[in-house]
Coordinates of C-alpha atoms in Angstrom, one line a residue:
M1 CA -71.0 67.4 -0.1
Q2 CA -71.8 66.6 -3.8
N3 CA -73.2 70.1 -4.2
I4 CA -70.2 71.7 -2.7
T5 CA -67.9 69.7 -4.9
G6 CA -70.0 70.5 -8.0
S7 CA -69.9 74.2 -7.1
Q8 CA -66.1 74.2 -6.7
E9 CA -65.7 72.3 -10.0
Q10 CA -67.8 75.0 -11.7
Q11 CA -65.9 77.9 -10.1
A12 CA -62.6 76.3 -11.3
V13 CA -64.0 76.0 -14.8
R14 CA -65.1 79.7 -14.8
Q15 CA -61.7 80.7 -13.5
L16 CA -59.9 78.8 -16.1
N17 CA -62.1 80.1 -18.9
S18 CA -61.5 83.7 -17.6
K19 CA -57.8 83.1 -17.7
V20 CA -57.9 81.7 -21.2
D21 CA -60.1 84.6 -22.5
Q22 CA -57.7 87.1 -20.8
F23 CA -54.8 85.3 -22.5
F24 CA -56.4 85.5 -26.0
D25 CA -57.3 89.1 -25.5
N26 CA -54.0 90.2 -24.1
F27 CA -52.0 88.7 -26.9
S28 CA -54.4 89.7 -29.6
L29 CA -54.8 86.1 -31.0
G30 CA -57.4 87.4 -33.5
T31 CA -54.8 89.7 -35.1
L32 CA -52.1 87.1 -35.0
L33 CA -54.4 84.6 -36.7
N34 CA -55.2 87.2 -39.4
R35 CA -51.5 87.9 -40.0
A36 CA -50.9 84.2 -40.4
G37 CA -53.5 84.1 -43.1
I38 CA -55.9 82.1 -41.0
R39 CA -59.3 83.8 -41.7
K40 CA -63.0 83.0 -41.6
L41 CA -64.2 80.9 -44.6
R42 CA -67.6 79.8 -43.2
G43 CA -69.3 79.2 -39.9
A44 CA -67.7 80.6 -36.7
S45 CA -64.7 82.9 -36.5
P46 CA -61.2 81.5 -36.4
V47 CA -60.6 82.7 -32.8
R48 CA -63.7 81.0 -31.6
L49 CA -62.7 77.7 -33.4
L50 CA -59.2 78.0 -32.0
K51 CA -60.4 78.6 -28.6
S52 CA -62.7 75.6 -28.7
I53 CA -59.9 73.2 -29.8
F54 CA -57.6 74.9 -27.3
M55 CA -59.9 74.0 -24.4
L56 CA -60.2 70.3 -25.2
A57 CA -57.2 69.2 -23.1
F58 CA -58.3 71.3 -20.1
N59 CA -61.8 69.7 -20.4
Q60 CA -60.3 66.3 -20.8
E61 CA -62.0 65.8 -24.0
N62 CA -60.6 64.5 -27.3
F63 CA -61.6 66.0 -30.7
F64 CA -64.4 63.8 -31.4
R65 CA -66.1 64.2 -28.0
G66 CA -65.4 67.9 -27.6
I67 CA -66.1 69.1 -31.2
V68 CA -67.9 66.6 -33.3
E69 CA -70.4 65.4 -30.7
R70 CA -70.8 68.5 -28.6
E71 CA -73.0 71.3 -29.7
Q72 CA -70.6 74.2 -30.2
G73 CA -72.7 76.5 -32.3
F74 CA -70.6 75.5 -35.5
G75 CA -70.4 72.4 -37.5
K76 CA -67.4 70.0 -37.4
D77 CA -66.6 70.8 -41.0
A78 CA -65.7 74.4 -39.9
A79 CA -63.2 72.9 -37.4
Y80 CA -61.7 70.6 -40.0
D81 CA -61.4 73.5 -42.4
L82 CA -59.3 75.4 -39.8
L83 CA -57.0 72.6 -39.3
Q84 CA -56.6 71.6 -42.9
G85 CA -56.1 74.9 -44.6
A86 CA -53.2 74.7 -47.2
N87 CA -52.5 78.4 -47.0
Y88 CA -52.6 78.8 -43.3
N89 CA -49.2 79.8 -41.8
W90 CA -49.3 78.1 -38.4
R91 CA -45.5 78.6 -38.0
R92 CA -46.0 82.4 -38.1
L93 CA -48.8 82.2 -35.6
L94 CA -46.7 80.3 -33.0
L95 CA -43.6 82.5 -33.6
Q96 CA -45.4 85.8 -33.3
L97 CA -47.2 84.7 -30.0
A98 CA -44.1 83.4 -28.5
A99 CA -42.1 86.6 -29.5
K100 CA -44.8 88.6 -27.5
I101 CA -44.6 86.4 -24.5
A102 CA -40.8 86.3 -24.5
T103 CA -40.8 90.1 -24.6
V104 CA -42.8 90.0 -21.3
F105 CA -40.6 87.5 -19.7
S106 CA -37.5 89.6 -20.9
L107 CA -38.6 92.4 -18.7
L108 CA -38.1 90.1 -15.8
T109 CA -34.7 88.7 -16.9
E110 CA -32.6 91.6 -18.0
E111 CA -29.3 89.8 -18.5
P112 CA -29.1 88.6 -22.2
K113 CA -26.9 85.6 -21.6
R114 CA -29.5 83.9 -19.3
K115 CA -31.8 83.6 -22.2
V116 CA -31.1 80.5 -24.4
L117 CA -32.4 78.7 -27.4
I118 CA -32.7 75.0 -26.9
I119 CA -32.6 72.5 -29.8
D120 CA -33.9 69.0 -29.4
D121 CA -36.2 66.4 -31.1
S122 CA -38.6 63.9 -29.8
T123 CA -40.7 61.0 -31.2
Y124 CA -44.2 61.8 -32.2
E125 CA -45.8 58.3 -32.1
R126 CA -48.8 57.0 -34.1
P127 CA -48.3 53.3 -33.4
H128 CA -51.6 52.1 -34.7
A129 CA -51.9 54.5 -37.7
R130 CA -51.7 53.1 -41.3
K131 CA -52.9 55.7 -43.8
V132 CA -51.6 59.0 -42.2
E133 CA -50.0 61.2 -44.7
L134 CA -46.1 60.9 -44.6
L135 CA -46.2 58.4 -41.7
A136 CA -42.8 56.8 -41.5
R137 CA -40.8 54.3 -39.4
V138 CA -38.7 56.6 -37.1
R139 CA -36.1 55.7 -34.4
D140 CA -36.9 56.3 -30.9
N141 CA -33.5 57.2 -29.5
C142 CA -34.6 56.8 -25.8
R143 CA -36.2 53.4 -26.2
K144 CA -33.7 52.3 -29.0
R145 CA -36.3 50.9 -31.3
F146 CA -38.3 51.9 -34.4
T147 CA -41.8 53.1 -34.1
R148 CA -44.5 54.4 -36.5
G149 CA -44.8 58.2 -36.4
F150 CA -42.7 61.2 -36.9
K151 CA -39.8 63.2 -35.5
L152 CA -40.7 66.5 -33.8
L153 CA -37.8 68.8 -34.2
T154 CA -38.4 71.7 -31.7
M155 CA -36.7 75.0 -30.7
A156 CA -37.6 76.3 -27.3
W157 CA -36.7 79.6 -25.7
S158 CA -35.8 79.6 -22.0
D159 CA -34.8 82.1 -19.4
G160 CA -34.1 79.4 -16.8
Y161 CA -37.4 79.9 -15.2
N162 CA -40.0 79.6 -18.1
T163 CA -39.9 77.7 -21.4
L164 CA -41.6 78.7 -24.7
P165 CA -41.8 76.5 -27.8
V166 CA -41.0 79.0 -30.6
D167 CA -40.9 76.8 -33.7
F168 CA -41.0 73.1 -34.7
A169 CA -40.8 70.9 -37.7
L170 CA -42.8 67.6 -38.0
L171 CA -40.4 65.2 -39.9
S172 CA -41.0 62.0 -41.7
S173 CA -38.1 60.1 -43.3
R174 CA -35.8 61.1 -46.0
E175 CA -35.7 57.5 -47.2
P176 CA -38.8 56.6 -49.3
E177 CA -38.7 52.9 -48.3
K178 CA -39.2 54.0 -44.6
R179 CA -42.3 56.0 -45.4
L180 CA -45.4 53.9 -44.8
W181 CA -47.8 56.4 -46.7
G182 CA -47.1 59.2 -49.2
E183 CA -48.5 62.6 -49.9
K184 CA -52.2 62.8 -50.4
R185 CA -52.6 66.2 -51.9
R186 CA -51.2 67.9 -55.0
L187 CA -50.4 71.5 -54.0
D188 CA -48.9 74.7 -55.3
R189 CA -45.3 74.5 -54.3
R190 CA -45.5 78.1 -53.0
C191 CA -48.1 77.5 -50.3
C192 CA -47.4 76.8 -46.7
A193 CA -48.7 73.2 -46.8
A194 CA -46.3 72.3 -49.7
R195 CA -43.4 73.9 -47.9
R196 CA -44.1 71.8 -44.7
R197 CA -44.2 68.6 -46.7
Q198 CA -40.9 69.4 -48.4
E199 CA -39.4 70.2 -44.9
A200 CA -40.7 66.8 -43.5
V201 CA -38.5 64.8 -45.8
T202 CA -35.4 67.1 -45.3
K203 CA -32.5 66.1 -43.1
S204 CA -33.2 67.7 -39.6
T205 CA -29.8 69.4 -39.4
D206 CA -30.3 71.1 -42.7
L207 CA -33.4 72.8 -41.1
L208 CA -31.6 74.4 -38.0
D209 CA -30.1 77.3 -39.8
G210 CA -33.3 78.5 -41.4
M211 CA -35.3 78.0 -38.1
I212 CA -32.9 80.1 -36.0
K213 CA -32.9 82.8 -38.7
R214 CA -36.6 82.9 -38.6
I215 CA -36.5 83.1 -34.7
M216 CA -34.1 85.9 -34.7
A217 CA -36.0 87.9 -37.3
S218 CA -39.2 87.7 -35.1
G219 CA -37.3 89.6 -32.4
I220 CA -36.8 86.8 -29.9
D221 CA -33.5 87.5 -28.1
F222 CA -31.2 84.8 -26.6
G223 CA -27.5 84.5 -25.6
Y224 CA -26.7 80.9 -26.3
I225 CA -27.8 77.9 -28.4
L226 CA -28.0 74.7 -26.4
M227 CA -28.0 71.2 -28.1
D228 CA -27.6 67.5 -27.1
S229 CA -25.0 65.3 -28.4
W230 CA -27.2 64.2 -31.2
F231 CA -26.5 67.5 -33.0
A232 CA -23.0 68.1 -31.7
F233 CA -21.0 67.8 -35.0
P234 CA -18.4 70.3 -36.0
S235 CA -20.1 71.4 -39.1
I236 CA -23.4 72.1 -37.2
I237 CA -21.6 73.8 -34.4
R238 CA -19.7 76.1 -36.8
K239 CA -22.9 76.9 -38.8
L240 CA -24.9 77.7 -35.6
H241 CA -22.1 79.7 -34.0
R242 CA -22.5 82.3 -36.7
H243 CA -25.8 83.3 -34.9
R244 CA -24.9 82.8 -31.2
P245 CA -22.4 80.9 -29.2
V246 CA -23.2 77.2 -28.9
I247 CA -23.1 75.1 -25.7
C248 CA -23.6 71.3 -26.3
M249 CA -22.9 67.9 -24.8
L250 CA -20.3 65.7 -26.6
K251 CA -20.0 62.0 -27.4
D252 CA -16.8 60.1 -27.6
M253 CA -17.1 59.1 -31.1
P254 CA -14.2 57.9 -33.3
N255 CA -15.0 60.0 -36.3
I256 CA -15.3 63.2 -34.3
R257 CA -12.1 64.7 -33.5
F258 CA -10.7 68.0 -32.1
R259 CA -7.2 69.5 -32.3
H260 CA -5.8 69.6 -28.9
Q261 CA -2.1 70.7 -28.2
G262 CA -1.3 70.3 -32.0
V263 CA -2.7 66.8 -32.2
S264 CA -6.0 65.6 -33.6
R265 CA -7.8 63.6 -30.8
R266 CA -11.1 62.1 -29.8
V267 CA -12.9 63.5 -26.7
G268 CA -11.8 60.5 -24.7
E269 CA -8.2 60.9 -25.7
I270 CA -8.3 64.6 -24.7
Y271 CA -9.7 63.6 -21.3
R272 CA -6.9 61.1 -20.6
N273 CA -4.2 63.6 -21.4
L274 CA -5.6 66.2 -18.9
H275 CA -4.7 66.7 -15.3
K276 CA -7.7 66.0 -13.2
R277 CA -8.7 67.8 -10.0
P278 CA -8.3 65.7 -6.9
G279 CA -10.9 64.4 -4.6
R280 CA -14.6 64.4 -5.5
A281 CA -14.6 67.7 -7.5
K282 CA -17.7 68.0 -9.7
I283 CA -15.8 69.6 -12.5
L284 CA -12.9 67.3 -13.3
A285 CA -11.0 69.4 -15.9
S286 CA -11.3 71.8 -18.8
T287 CA -9.2 72.7 -21.9
T288 CA -9.3 74.6 -25.1
V289 CA -9.5 72.9 -28.5
E290 CA -10.1 73.6 -32.2
L291 CA -12.8 72.2 -34.3
T292 CA -11.8 70.8 -37.7
C293 CA -13.0 74.0 -39.3
G294 CA -10.5 76.0 -37.0
L295 CA -13.2 77.3 -34.6
P296 CA -11.8 77.6 -31.1
A297 CA -13.9 76.1 -28.2
K298 CA -13.6 75.0 -24.6
I299 CA -14.4 71.6 -23.3
V300 CA -15.4 71.0 -19.7
F301 CA -15.4 67.6 -18.2
V302 CA -18.1 67.0 -15.5
R303 CA -18.0 63.9 -13.0
H304 CA -20.9 61.5 -13.5
R305 CA -22.4 61.2 -10.0
S306 CA -23.6 57.6 -10.6
T307 CA -20.7 56.0 -12.3
K308 CA -16.9 56.6 -12.7
N309 CA -17.6 58.0 -16.1
W310 CA -17.6 61.7 -17.2
L311 CA -19.6 63.9 -19.3
A312 CA -18.2 66.6 -21.7
L313 CA -19.7 69.9 -22.5
L314 CA -18.4 72.2 -25.3
S315 CA -18.7 75.9 -25.5
T316 CA -17.7 78.2 -28.3
D317 CA -17.7 81.2 -25.9
L318 CA -14.2 80.9 -24.5
E319 CA -14.9 83.8 -22.0
L320 CA -17.5 81.7 -20.1
G321 CA -16.1 80.0 -16.9
E322 CA -16.4 76.4 -16.3
E323 CA -19.3 76.8 -13.8
E324 CA -21.1 79.2 -16.1
I325 CA -21.0 76.6 -18.9
V326 CA -22.4 74.0 -16.7
Q327 CA -25.1 76.3 -15.3
T328 CA -26.1 77.4 -18.8
Y329 CA -26.3 74.0 -20.2
G330 CA -28.3 72.8 -17.3
K331 CA -31.2 74.8 -18.7
R332 CA -31.5 72.3 -21.5
W333 CA -33.5 70.1 -19.2
D334 CA -36.4 72.6 -19.7
I335 CA -37.2 71.2 -23.1
E336 CA -37.3 67.5 -21.9
V337 CA -40.0 68.6 -19.3
M338 CA -41.8 70.5 -22.1
F339 CA -41.9 67.3 -24.2
K340 CA -43.3 65.2 -21.2
V341 CA -46.1 67.8 -20.6
V342 CA -47.2 68.3 -24.3
K343 CA -47.4 64.4 -24.8
H344 CA -48.8 63.3 -21.4
Y345 CA -50.9 66.3 -20.4
L346 CA -51.7 68.4 -23.3
N347 CA -52.5 65.4 -25.6
L348 CA -50.2 66.0 -28.5
E349 CA -50.4 62.4 -29.7
K350 CA -53.8 61.2 -28.7
E351 CA -56.2 64.0 -29.1
V352 CA -56.9 63.9 -32.8
Q353 CA -56.7 61.0 -35.2
M354 CA -56.3 63.0 -38.4
R355 CA -54.6 61.5 -41.5
N356 CA -54.1 64.9 -43.2
F357 CA -50.5 66.3 -42.7
D358 CA -51.8 69.8 -42.4
G359 CA -54.1 68.9 -39.7
L360 CA -51.2 67.3 -37.7
I361 CA -49.3 70.5 -38.2
A362 CA -52.1 72.8 -37.1
H363 CA -52.9 70.5 -34.0
A364 CA -49.3 70.4 -32.8
T365 CA -49.3 74.2 -33.1
I366 CA -52.4 74.5 -30.9
V367 CA -50.7 72.2 -28.3
M368 CA -47.7 74.4 -28.3
I369 CA -49.9 77.4 -27.7
R370 CA -51.5 75.6 -24.7
Y371 CA -47.9 75.2 -23.3
C372 CA -47.3 78.9 -24.0
F373 CA -50.4 79.6 -21.9
L374 CA -49.4 77.5 -19.1
S375 CA -46.0 78.9 -18.9
F376 CA -47.2 82.4 -19.0
Q377 CA -49.9 81.8 -16.4
Q378 CA -47.3 80.2 -14.1
R379 CA -45.0 83.3 -14.5
M380 CA -47.8 85.7 -13.8
D381 CA -49.0 83.8 -10.8
N382 CA -45.9 82.9 -9.1
D383 CA -43.2 85.7 -9.9
E384 CA -44.2 88.7 -7.6
R385 CA -42.1 90.9 -9.9
A386 CA -44.7 90.4 -12.6
L387 CA -47.1 93.1 -10.9
G388 CA -47.7 96.2 -12.7
S389 CA -45.6 98.1 -10.2
L390 CA -42.5 96.0 -11.3
F391 CA -41.8 98.5 -14.1
Y392 CA -41.6 101.4 -11.7
A393 CA -39.7 99.9 -8.7
C394 CA -36.2 98.5 -8.2
A395 CA -35.9 94.8 -7.4
E396 CA -33.2 92.2 -7.4
E397 CA -32.6 90.2 -10.5
M398 CA -34.2 86.7 -10.4
Q399 CA -31.7 84.1 -9.1
D400 CA -30.4 81.9 -11.8
I401 CA -30.2 78.2 -11.4
T402 CA -27.3 77.2 -9.0
L403 CA -24.3 75.1 -10.0
L404 CA -25.7 72.2 -8.1
E405 CA -29.1 72.3 -9.7
A406 CA -27.4 72.5 -13.1
L407 CA -25.2 69.4 -12.5
Q408 CA -28.4 67.6 -11.3
R409 CA -30.2 68.5 -14.5
I410 CA -27.1 67.4 -16.6
M411 CA -27.0 64.1 -14.9
T412 CA -30.7 63.6 -15.5
L413 CA -30.0 64.0 -19.2
A414 CA -27.7 61.0 -19.2
L415 CA -30.8 58.7 -18.8
D416 CA -29.5 56.1 -21.1
K417 CA -26.5 55.3 -18.8
I418 CA -28.7 55.5 -15.7
R419 CA -31.2 53.1 -17.2
Q420 CA -28.5 50.6 -17.8
L421 CA -27.7 50.7 -14.0
G422 CA -31.3 50.4 -13.1
E423 CA -31.1 53.3 -10.7
L424 CA -33.7 55.6 -12.3
T425 CA -36.6 53.9 -14.2
E426 CA -38.9 55.7 -16.7
D427 CA -41.7 55.2 -14.1
A428 CA -39.8 57.1 -11.5
V429 CA -39.2 60.0 -13.9
R430 CA -43.0 60.0 -14.9
R431 CA -44.0 60.1 -11.0
I432 CA -41.6 63.2 -10.6
I433 CA -43.2 64.9 -13.5
N434 CA -46.7 64.0 -12.4
V435 CA -46.2 65.6 -9.0
L436 CA -44.8 68.9 -10.6
M437 CA -47.7 69.1 -13.0
D438 CA -50.3 68.4 -10.3
T439 CA -48.9 71.3 -8.3
A440 CA -48.8 73.5 -11.3
C441 CA -52.4 72.7 -12.3
H442 CA -53.5 73.4 -8.7
M443 CA -51.8 76.8 -8.8
L444 CA -53.4 77.6 -12.1
L445 CA -56.9 76.8 -10.9
S446 CA -56.5 78.3 -7.4
P447 CA -58.5 81.5 -6.6
A448 CA -55.5 83.1 -5.1
G449 CA -54.0 83.4 -8.7
N450 CA -57.2 84.7 -10.3
G451 CA -57.1 88.4 -11.0
R452 CA -53.4 88.9 -10.2
N453 CA -51.0 90.6 -12.7
K454 CA -53.7 91.8 -15.1
N455 CA -51.7 94.8 -15.8
I456 CA -48.5 93.1 -16.9
L457 CA -49.1 93.8 -20.7
T458 CA -50.4 97.2 -20.4
A459 CA -47.7 98.3 -18.0
S460 CA -45.1 97.2 -20.5

């Protein structure tokens, strides 16, 4: 029995290695590394080093056990040099790779409005660290407390079926008194490392416009920008609307007002002045308003399934129907799942214990590339339209998420309210994600998926 189990494990490892090699070859990771200025200095090639670090999470090893202690054919200094290069443009590497994968996914989702760009941030915790460069006390909005670490501002592309991280910024604190450790290196301000450090102490909302411009310049197409209520301020909505229509959730805050029927009102006041649909309608009401800057928008009020409260969604696209707004915003849940996966399964926070800020950026990029790999592999293994014959045959468009599914996703986003009621604990959410990931990993390593869809890139 042990021999059979060992044989099965070896077969699974070979299959996974084959999938990873195919992924690196199909998307020309060597070329992308070269374009990002990540070139061989000494020892092994950058592709070999990247692949060794890439495989750590799948081999269930941390950086010390998998790179420092294990004989890889290159010294640990070569791996550290890769992660700490001041002139290496890791942002360009991730963006170019995501653009290539998004192009493949776009062939399967032809309607532009179904593709969205999701903006959100999450806490990157380093609770026991002391001398990590730019380490700061940051607020964890979910737990409503401060912790040691960083904020991970992330933009992810989604077509409602798969999600790709396309850009991120690792943020410290703008306030020097909240930074627990300063910068360690004196750098040329023109290099990538210096720009990343300047970015780390910049207000997150000031980075959004530049990040979106880079994403659009890379050729990644999307129809809407989705944001949580943390970013839903009129000035931000107006700035981002210049690129694409914005759909976001609103908070009823006294200093955020909209012009409704000629009167400046809070969101709660607008809701009280509307005629509500009778019965147990999921969508209670909707109306058109103006932002303080004069930009027209539509607000849709959705019933909270657990309480008598309501949730408000704003769309700057007035032509979208109420249900379409709810359906589209429901895709924002995808980035929450992504954060869970990169932290708990792809070892974003625990794999390396580096103190150098460049190393943190490089490692976070590699973790995002792992997620791109899993997302691509899932699509190739499970979407039958991803066969080479797809591009020569007529097939029905992939079904978008239903209104009911979107509503369920939106309700899940109101975790703070649900936690107050004690109806959905963090442990329950974690168990749900565990089941989903176990299923995904099983499909990834299953022999049935091996060898399928190899012609997807060449066929396109």
